[in-house]
Amino acid sequence: MSYTVLARKYRSQTFDDVVGQDPIAQTLKNAIKTGRVAHAYLFTGTRGVGKTTMARVLAKALNCLSVDEPTTEPCCKCDSCVAVNLGEDIDVIEIDGASNNRVDEIRELRENAIYRPARSRFKIYIIDEVHMLTVSAFNALLKTLEEPPSHIKFIFATTEPNKVIATIQSRCQRFDFSNIGPAVIAEQLKSVLKQEKIKYEEDLILPLAKMANGSMRDGLSLLDRLISAGIEPLSASLLEEFLGCPSSERIWDLIEQIGDSDAAGTLAAIEDLINSGVVEVQIVDSLTDYMRDLMVVKSTGPDSQLVILTDQQRARAAGLAEKFDVAALVYNIATLEKLRWSVKNSDTSRALLEASLLRFALSEHFLNVDQLLSQLQPGAPAAVKKKAPRAVSSSSVRQPRVTGGETRTVSREPGTTLDESRQLTGLADIQSIKNNWQDILRSITSKLSPSTAGLFSSAVPSRFEDGVLTLAFGPSAQMQKKLCESNGRLEQIQALLSEQFSAPLKLKLETAKHEQAEKEAGPAQPKTVSQKRNELVNDPAVKTVLMGLDATITGIEED
């Protein structure tokens, strides 16, 4: 006896058996119950999600011979139901749109449609991949589709509904079949393995369900391939050996090396994956999926139902998520998506992969937006590494020196940080704060980060009343003001200055009025053309662009 593949053997037979498309099944059942079955349906969705299966179930429900009228529960035993399952029913005609796409075939269909069914209630045409029909073929079908005989039903199925002309779609009831979730596929695979009496390990099911990419047929076909290996119990290691799936443990190890900023370990992990037979595109795809899981875990916690992981994988993901921040994971995923096309179409795919992953691992050595803004501020210290803002603890800030019951400001050598000299203390009025503002910025640089200090360098102390220090940003520094108010920077500076002044302090940020900004800046002096040119040429942003593009300035035009 010939072998029947699992995708055919376990094809759904009734509406209640259809997996993952409950809303559509319920709608069709209600239409049958109320006698409101349309004359034409358009089923759309990706491969293997149940379009043709649902079409056959609907055909059986309309033509089941065990009852006197259409039913929501076909018997699957009468001659009509059995013939539909085998694709041999004379009144349910299945047509492949890819090989019968010419206008002549559609004209023949239209001529035969006028004849009543041989034994059933309806003559049903199921046209699969209907988008393959030519425009002429579609046009030949229009009139029959708009006003068909009462005994005719059309069911169209397609994976590309955008290629079905609008005049056809407007004559059909359209149902969009959604991708089936990994959890639903996993349950179906377990049910199939149980019925087949095949032993398996639990850690096999979820990776296999994810490989199906929302297609139940693909999941069953992959399971068929594993069973054909003849090895029991089925385990996750077989996915790597027989299906070419990258080892999850190796992918986790690669992500760990990236999180630890270990360049050598990252390259070694890539080498290990490639030597196992995995190609570069598969590594990129796997990294995208795994980093997406880390992003969700980092954002919502390890117990989130938004990720489909085993308990062991959740614990591993929670540990690795601590090595990244959400912004870095978002950047990595976006970069990997762009990298995929390049790797797939490049002759130097491995070099591209290694360079990109090294950039992830050594991200501290690349400037982020905050640091770039800080470097563009006059007098701001140069940033070297990219670090996430960190909270200031009381143990990390020295206590002020007190002499004779009074705190006083301690002088230090120019160019030294506060850690190298002493703490600023005794700043009790706005004038003393203004006089020591540069020292305060150096303290922020030392205790927090150069980028944070660079952002606050755009402000000037304006008022200090009742423990509230007001900082004024000029009209042109609104971006810096918004960045200072984000990511908890304001709270970090408040904590640092409270420790610095030995008293609770709050910060208030405001936009300086135009007159106040001019007063702070002093009377404006007209600039000569030579001064304007020198200022533009020496601007750090312009220098960065020139260096990056290896360009020179050939001319300057003034608006």
XYZ file of C-alpha atoms in Angstrom:
559
model
C 0.000 0.000 0.000
C 1.382 3.417 -0.938
C 2.340 5.832 1.836
C 0.162 8.909 2.413
C 2.091 11.931 3.628
C 1.040 13.476 6.910
C -0.209 16.690 5.280
C -2.789 14.671 3.326
C -3.473 12.027 5.959
C -4.359 14.591 8.633
C -6.135 17.122 6.407
C -9.146 18.605 8.190
C -12.475 17.013 7.253
C -15.023 19.335 8.905
C -15.246 22.969 9.935
C -14.478 22.037 13.535
C -11.284 20.242 12.462
C -9.798 23.227 10.643
C -6.782 24.458 12.618
C -6.067 28.135 13.201
C -8.908 29.598 11.085
C -11.780 29.549 13.566
C -13.355 32.930 12.610
C -13.657 31.953 8.939
C -14.996 28.507 9.765
C -17.598 30.004 12.101
C -18.681 32.574 9.504
C -19.198 29.908 6.839
C -21.129 27.730 9.287
C -23.424 30.649 10.120
C -23.949 31.349 6.422
C -25.036 27.742 5.870
C -27.359 27.798 8.890
C -29.074 30.980 7.762
C -29.185 30.047 4.078
C -26.976 32.971 3.048
C -24.272 31.096 1.141
C -22.755 33.367 -1.508
C -22.312 32.271 -5.107
C -18.574 33.123 -5.115
C -15.829 33.130 -2.475
C -12.226 34.296 -2.609
C -9.888 32.618 -0.096
C -6.538 34.383 0.293
C -3.491 33.680 2.420
C -0.008 32.211 2.386
C 0.691 28.616 1.457
C -0.450 25.804 3.701
C -2.885 27.720 5.912
C -6.020 25.820 4.853
C -7.521 27.592 1.822
C -8.078 24.500 -0.359
C -8.993 22.445 2.700
C -11.668 24.966 3.670
C -12.949 24.971 0.083
C -13.349 21.185 0.160
C -15.055 21.278 3.560
C -17.493 23.904 2.246
C -18.155 21.769 -0.849
C -18.886 18.730 1.311
C -21.147 20.780 3.578
C -23.178 22.023 0.598
C -23.451 18.666 -1.187
C -23.496 16.063 1.613
C -25.990 13.346 0.580
C -26.737 12.125 4.115
C -29.026 15.101 4.738
C -31.711 16.861 2.708
C -30.136 20.308 2.758
C -26.710 21.939 3.261
C -25.279 21.114 6.672
C -22.509 22.457 8.907
C -21.477 18.894 9.802
C -20.893 16.800 6.649
C -20.874 13.073 7.283
C -17.604 12.435 5.374
C -18.964 8.942 4.569
C -21.450 9.399 1.734
C -20.406 9.041 -1.910
C -20.245 12.788 -2.390
C -18.073 13.466 0.669
C -15.686 10.607 -0.129
C -15.365 11.711 -3.753
C -14.656 15.308 -2.721
C -11.911 14.116 -0.363
C -10.317 12.185 -3.235
C -10.760 15.055 -5.684
C -12.867 12.838 -7.959
C -16.390 14.188 -7.522
C -18.065 14.957 -10.869
C -19.966 17.901 -9.374
C -17.021 19.458 -7.507
C -14.488 20.412 -10.154
C -11.030 21.437 -8.931
C -9.045 23.453 -11.454
C -5.399 24.463 -11.234
C -5.274 28.099 -12.286
C -1.577 27.882 -13.127
C -2.035 25.273 -15.883
C -5.545 26.249 -16.991
C -5.097 29.973 -17.230
C -5.981 30.651 -20.859
C -9.210 32.183 -22.055
C -10.147 28.977 -23.923
C -10.289 26.933 -20.687
C -12.458 29.552 -19.013
C -14.825 29.660 -21.995
C -15.185 25.874 -21.745
C -15.892 26.217 -18.016
C -18.541 28.839 -18.752
C -20.229 26.633 -21.351
C -20.354 23.642 -18.987
C -21.649 25.720 -16.081
C -25.147 25.926 -17.568
C -25.685 22.168 -17.018
C -27.102 21.084 -13.681
C -25.107 18.820 -11.316
C -25.311 15.078 -11.894
C -26.294 14.001 -8.370
C -25.601 16.853 -5.939
C -27.345 20.086 -5.057
C -24.649 22.363 -6.469
C -21.990 22.287 -9.128
C -18.951 23.751 -7.396
C -15.828 25.055 -9.144
C -12.710 25.316 -6.979
C -10.005 27.261 -8.832
C -6.659 27.156 -7.021
C -4.012 29.851 -7.634
C -6.624 31.900 -9.437
C -4.236 34.845 -9.741
C -2.446 32.927 -12.516
C -5.365 33.452 -14.907
C -4.724 35.897 -17.710
C -6.641 39.170 -17.908
C -8.565 37.794 -20.885
C -9.511 34.708 -18.879
C -10.693 36.865 -15.981
C -12.782 38.975 -18.326
C -14.332 35.865 -19.855
C -15.444 34.816 -16.372
C -16.948 38.155 -15.322
C -20.522 37.794 -16.612
C -20.954 34.223 -15.377
C -19.458 35.192 -12.015
C -21.821 38.149 -11.631
C -25.043 36.319 -12.516
C -24.371 32.571 -12.237
C -27.093 29.911 -12.458
C -28.617 29.059 -9.089
C -26.891 25.672 -9.017
C -23.329 27.090 -9.427
C -20.859 28.017 -6.668
C -17.338 29.369 -7.247
C -14.526 29.106 -4.701
C -11.257 30.810 -5.640
C -7.997 30.361 -3.719
C -4.879 32.477 -4.119
C -1.638 33.380 -2.372
C -1.431 36.708 -4.228
C -4.782 38.511 -4.064
C -3.227 41.716 -5.409
C -2.969 39.996 -8.809
C -6.681 39.231 -8.926
C -8.349 42.035 -10.866
C -10.691 44.301 -8.921
C -13.760 43.396 -10.991
C -13.372 39.753 -9.933
C -12.802 40.599 -6.263
C -15.879 42.819 -6.163
C -18.043 39.870 -7.211
C -16.759 37.580 -4.429
C -16.928 37.349 -0.677
C -13.301 37.568 0.379
C -11.804 35.735 3.362
C -8.203 36.385 4.385
C -6.612 33.345 6.022
C -4.092 34.317 8.693
C -0.777 32.627 9.374
C -1.076 29.929 12.008
C 0.776 30.665 15.250
C 3.685 28.465 16.393
C 1.796 27.424 19.514
C -1.159 26.141 17.464
C 1.134 24.320 15.040
C 3.025 22.802 17.967
C -0.187 21.367 19.448
C -1.157 19.861 16.098
C 2.292 18.305 15.671
C 2.033 16.733 19.125
C -1.392 15.335 18.222
C -0.057 13.848 14.987
C 2.958 12.282 16.718
C 0.676 10.796 19.344
C -1.616 9.276 16.727
C 1.382 7.970 14.790
C 2.781 6.515 18.059
C 6.209 8.085 17.501
C 8.382 9.013 20.476
C 9.769 12.543 20.634
C 11.465 15.000 22.982
C 9.658 18.159 24.059
C 12.440 20.488 22.952
C 11.827 19.407 19.330
C 8.283 20.721 18.943
C 8.659 24.501 19.338
C 11.684 24.902 17.017
C 9.942 22.741 14.420
C 6.734 24.780 14.715
C 8.715 28.018 14.252
C 10.389 26.612 11.130
C 6.930 26.172 9.593
C 6.568 29.985 9.367
C 2.831 29.952 9.938
C 2.075 27.118 7.483
C 0.542 23.950 8.872
C 1.362 22.025 5.694
C 5.021 23.057 5.942
C 5.114 21.945 9.567
C 3.714 18.517 8.719
C 6.065 18.180 5.738
C 9.080 18.965 7.954
C 7.850 16.422 10.482
C 7.552 13.873 7.684
C 11.207 14.438 6.782
C 12.312 13.887 10.364
C 10.259 10.707 10.708
C 11.801 9.408 7.479
C 15.205 9.472 9.177
C 14.062 6.474 11.201
C 15.524 7.727 14.492
C 13.552 7.663 17.721
C 12.956 9.537 19.866
C 12.865 12.596 17.632
C 15.033 15.344 19.135
C 16.073 18.936 18.423
C 19.516 17.768 17.314
C 17.859 16.138 14.277
C 16.720 19.586 13.106
C 20.346 20.602 12.659
C 21.424 17.295 11.174
C 18.586 16.615 8.716
C 16.839 19.966 8.165
C 19.818 22.314 8.202
C 18.444 24.344 11.105
C 21.162 26.232 13.044
C 21.741 24.875 16.540
C 19.919 27.040 19.066
C 22.758 26.559 21.535
C 25.299 27.854 19.013
C 23.116 30.883 18.228
C 22.745 31.658 21.943
C 26.525 31.389 22.314
C 27.044 33.827 19.436
C 24.641 36.331 20.990
C 26.412 35.937 24.334
C 29.773 36.765 22.744
C 28.225 39.862 21.147
C 26.727 40.904 24.486
C 30.097 40.461 26.206
C 31.785 42.675 23.553
C 34.156 39.789 22.818
C 35.409 40.296 19.258
C 37.472 37.121 19.153
C 34.667 35.060 20.675
C 32.182 36.483 18.152
C 34.372 35.457 15.209
C 34.938 32.023 16.738
C 31.181 31.517 17.219
C 30.556 32.449 13.574
C 33.252 29.996 12.496
C 31.649 27.251 14.595
C 28.249 27.829 12.972
C 29.620 27.870 9.428
C 31.661 24.720 10.039
C 28.469 22.972 11.146
C 27.062 23.492 7.647
C 24.972 26.597 8.259
C 25.135 29.288 5.567
C 25.399 33.011 6.285
C 21.772 33.806 5.406
C 20.550 31.211 7.903
C 22.713 32.787 10.604
C 21.215 36.214 9.859
C 17.656 34.825 9.927
C 18.262 32.990 13.202
C 19.894 36.015 14.831
C 16.919 38.165 13.808
C 14.456 35.737 15.412
C 16.485 35.264 18.585
C 17.171 38.976 19.061
C 13.486 39.641 18.573
C 12.853 37.258 21.474
C 15.450 39.111 23.573
C 13.808 42.442 22.715
C 10.416 41.169 23.890
C 11.893 39.600 27.032
C 13.782 42.807 27.821
C 10.628 44.897 27.308
C 7.981 42.697 28.938
C 9.820 40.208 31.133
C 10.784 36.538 30.707
C 7.263 35.264 31.437
C 5.718 37.090 28.480
C 3.393 35.105 26.255
C 4.638 37.095 23.259
C 7.599 34.731 22.925
C 7.296 31.010 22.252
C 10.118 29.446 24.273
C 10.647 26.484 26.538
C 11.330 27.110 30.235
C 15.046 26.498 29.689
C 15.127 28.893 26.739
C 13.266 31.557 28.717
C 15.864 31.387 31.473
C 18.682 31.662 28.916
C 16.966 34.569 27.136
C 16.413 36.428 30.418
C 20.119 36.175 31.237
C 21.251 37.325 27.796
C 18.739 40.180 27.703
C 20.591 41.804 30.598
C 23.600 42.280 28.312
C 21.638 44.545 25.938
C 19.304 47.498 26.125
C 16.124 47.687 24.059
C 17.499 50.390 21.760
C 20.514 48.239 20.886
C 18.306 45.240 20.101
C 16.022 47.352 17.907
C 19.068 48.650 16.026
C 20.496 45.132 15.664
C 17.252 43.720 14.250
C 16.889 46.564 11.745
C 20.514 46.167 10.673
C 20.172 42.390 10.288
C 17.137 42.848 8.048
C 19.148 45.124 5.745
C 22.142 42.796 5.972
C 20.132 39.797 4.813
C 19.756 41.045 1.262
C 23.419 41.990 1.021
C 24.606 38.648 2.384
C 22.287 36.723 0.083
C 23.509 38.519 -3.039
C 27.189 39.096 -2.238
C 30.269 37.116 -3.167
C 31.813 38.148 0.167
C 28.885 37.222 2.383
C 31.027 35.929 5.236
C 33.060 39.143 5.451
C 29.864 41.207 5.516
C 28.406 39.022 8.251
C 31.543 39.148 10.390
C 31.929 42.916 9.984
C 28.313 43.572 10.972
C 28.400 41.308 14.014
C 31.701 42.817 15.128
C 30.027 46.204 14.948
C 27.354 44.880 17.300
C 29.978 43.491 19.657
C 32.154 46.634 19.612
C 29.290 49.116 19.660
C 30.868 50.968 22.599
C 33.532 52.241 20.236
C 30.979 53.841 17.917
C 29.297 57.167 18.600
C 25.600 57.351 19.302
C 23.410 60.411 18.736
C 23.896 61.775 22.245
C 27.657 61.622 21.973
C 27.631 63.200 18.528
C 25.552 66.088 19.877
C 27.902 66.442 22.843
C 30.927 66.663 20.581
C 29.268 69.405 18.553
C 28.956 71.551 21.700
C 31.769 74.090 22.173
C 34.132 73.019 24.930
C 32.447 69.675 25.500
C 34.785 66.776 26.341
C 35.360 64.125 23.697
C 33.357 60.929 24.049
C 35.183 57.659 23.717
C 32.707 54.888 24.442
C 28.984 54.468 24.088
C 27.459 53.646 27.475
C 23.872 53.518 28.587
C 22.970 56.096 31.267
C 23.573 54.616 34.695
C 22.044 55.496 38.007
C 24.105 57.406 40.571
C 24.470 55.668 43.905
C 25.352 57.430 47.123
C 28.531 55.378 47.439
C 29.815 56.629 44.082
C 29.756 60.332 45.112
C 32.184 61.644 47.685
C 30.918 63.655 50.652
C 31.825 67.367 50.756
C 34.679 68.484 52.980
C 33.555 70.472 55.998
C 35.858 72.855 57.853
C 34.808 74.735 60.968
C 31.173 73.778 60.524
C 31.033 75.354 57.046
C 31.334 73.845 53.613
C 33.548 75.587 51.117
C 34.619 75.274 47.508
C 37.928 73.551 46.989
C 40.075 74.693 44.093
C 41.728 72.209 41.759
C 44.216 72.219 38.945
C 42.913 72.993 35.464
C 42.231 69.911 33.341
C 41.665 67.556 36.298
C 38.361 65.883 37.038
C 36.535 66.039 40.328
C 37.603 62.510 41.152
C 41.197 63.662 40.854
C 40.695 66.691 43.153
C 37.760 67.406 45.441
C 33.992 67.819 45.373
C 32.291 71.151 44.656
C 30.482 72.300 47.792
C 29.006 75.431 49.279
C 27.166 76.530 46.131
C 24.308 78.357 47.839
C 23.331 81.034 45.311
C 22.853 81.326 41.588
C 25.998 83.398 41.061
C 28.258 80.794 42.653
C 26.584 78.098 40.574
C 27.199 80.132 37.406
C 30.826 80.664 38.377
C 31.303 76.913 38.922
C 29.083 75.684 36.042
C 32.032 74.271 34.074
C 33.184 72.363 37.195
C 29.649 70.979 37.570
C 29.750 69.804 33.933
C 33.081 68.117 34.578
C 31.506 66.376 37.558
C 28.706 65.118 35.313
C 31.308 63.889 32.839
C 33.177 62.037 35.567
C 30.204 60.522 37.368
C 27.823 59.872 34.480
C 28.940 60.216 30.865
C 30.440 62.790 28.496
C 27.306 62.694 26.342
C 25.085 63.747 29.256
C 27.456 66.562 30.160
C 27.512 67.659 26.523
C 23.720 67.953 26.465
C 23.598 70.009 29.681
C 26.403 72.256 28.427
C 23.796 73.802 26.116
C 22.057 75.285 29.181
C 22.947 78.144 31.532
C 21.889 78.408 35.191
C 19.048 80.907 35.420
C 17.596 80.800 38.953
C 18.168 78.977 42.233
C 15.226 79.354 44.599
C 13.910 77.088 47.381
C 16.132 74.221 46.338
C 15.044 74.394 42.687
C 17.752 75.094 40.117
C 16.376 76.410 36.822
C 18.413 75.816 33.683
C 17.627 77.842 30.575
C 18.121 76.459 27.066
C 18.361 78.789 24.107
C 15.763 78.675 21.306
C 18.246 76.788 19.108
C 18.914 74.125 21.750
C 15.440 72.578 21.993
C 16.663 69.156 20.832
C 19.238 69.099 23.630
C 16.526 70.120 26.120
C 14.276 67.228 25.035
C 17.158 64.755 25.259
C 17.986 66.008 28.780
C 14.399 65.279 29.832
C 14.441 61.741 28.387
C 15.947 58.404 29.486
C 16.044 59.458 33.152
C 18.875 61.962 32.670
C 17.129 64.685 34.670
C 16.717 62.394 37.687
C 20.360 61.301 37.464
C 21.620 64.895 37.489
C 19.311 65.747 40.411
C 20.707 62.840 42.408
C 24.273 63.821 41.592
C 23.840 67.518 42.482
C 21.914 66.683 45.651
C 24.911 64.670 46.805
C 27.217 67.422 45.600
C 25.443 70.207 47.501
C 24.652 68.008 50.541
C 21.011 69.046 50.247
C 17.961 67.967 48.253
C 17.872 69.698 44.891
C 15.468 69.675 41.988
C 16.087 70.698 38.405
C 13.729 72.658 36.200
C 14.394 73.070 32.490
C 12.973 75.997 30.542
C 13.424 77.746 27.231
C 15.161 81.090 27.494
C 13.370 84.016 25.972
C 14.956 85.610 22.948
C 15.958 88.687 24.928
C 17.460 86.591 27.707
C 19.426 84.467 25.222
C 20.813 87.610 23.632
C 21.723 88.998 27.049
C 23.550 85.811 27.987
C 25.362 85.795 24.680
C 26.223 89.510 24.887
C 25.815 92.103 22.149
C 25.996 90.566 18.693
C 28.919 91.687 16.605
C 28.692 91.616 12.823
C 30.918 88.932 11.284
C 33.054 89.415 8.263
C 32.903 87.054 5.300
C 36.281 85.627 6.284
C 35.079 84.959 9.852
C 31.953 83.241 8.614
C 33.991 81.051 6.267
C 36.472 80.075 8.977
C 33.644 79.310 11.403
C 31.934 77.067 8.860
C 35.117 75.257 7.806
C 36.093 74.587 11.430
C 32.633 73.386 12.470
C 32.986 69.839 13.921
C 29.966 68.565 11.973
C 31.382 69.842 8.682
C 34.759 68.299 9.467
C 33.092 64.958 10.223
C 31.241 64.973 6.897
C 34.361 65.945 4.949
C 36.407 63.226 6.616
C 33.722 60.573 6.134
C 33.289 61.399 2.438
C 36.962 62.180 1.792
C 35.760 65.469 0.276
C 36.939 69.063 0.050
C 35.036 72.341 0.032
C 34.982 73.919 -3.411
C 32.661 76.814 -2.697
C 30.334 78.357 -0.100
C 27.072 80.070 -0.982
C 25.304 82.332 1.496
C 21.495 82.529 1.518
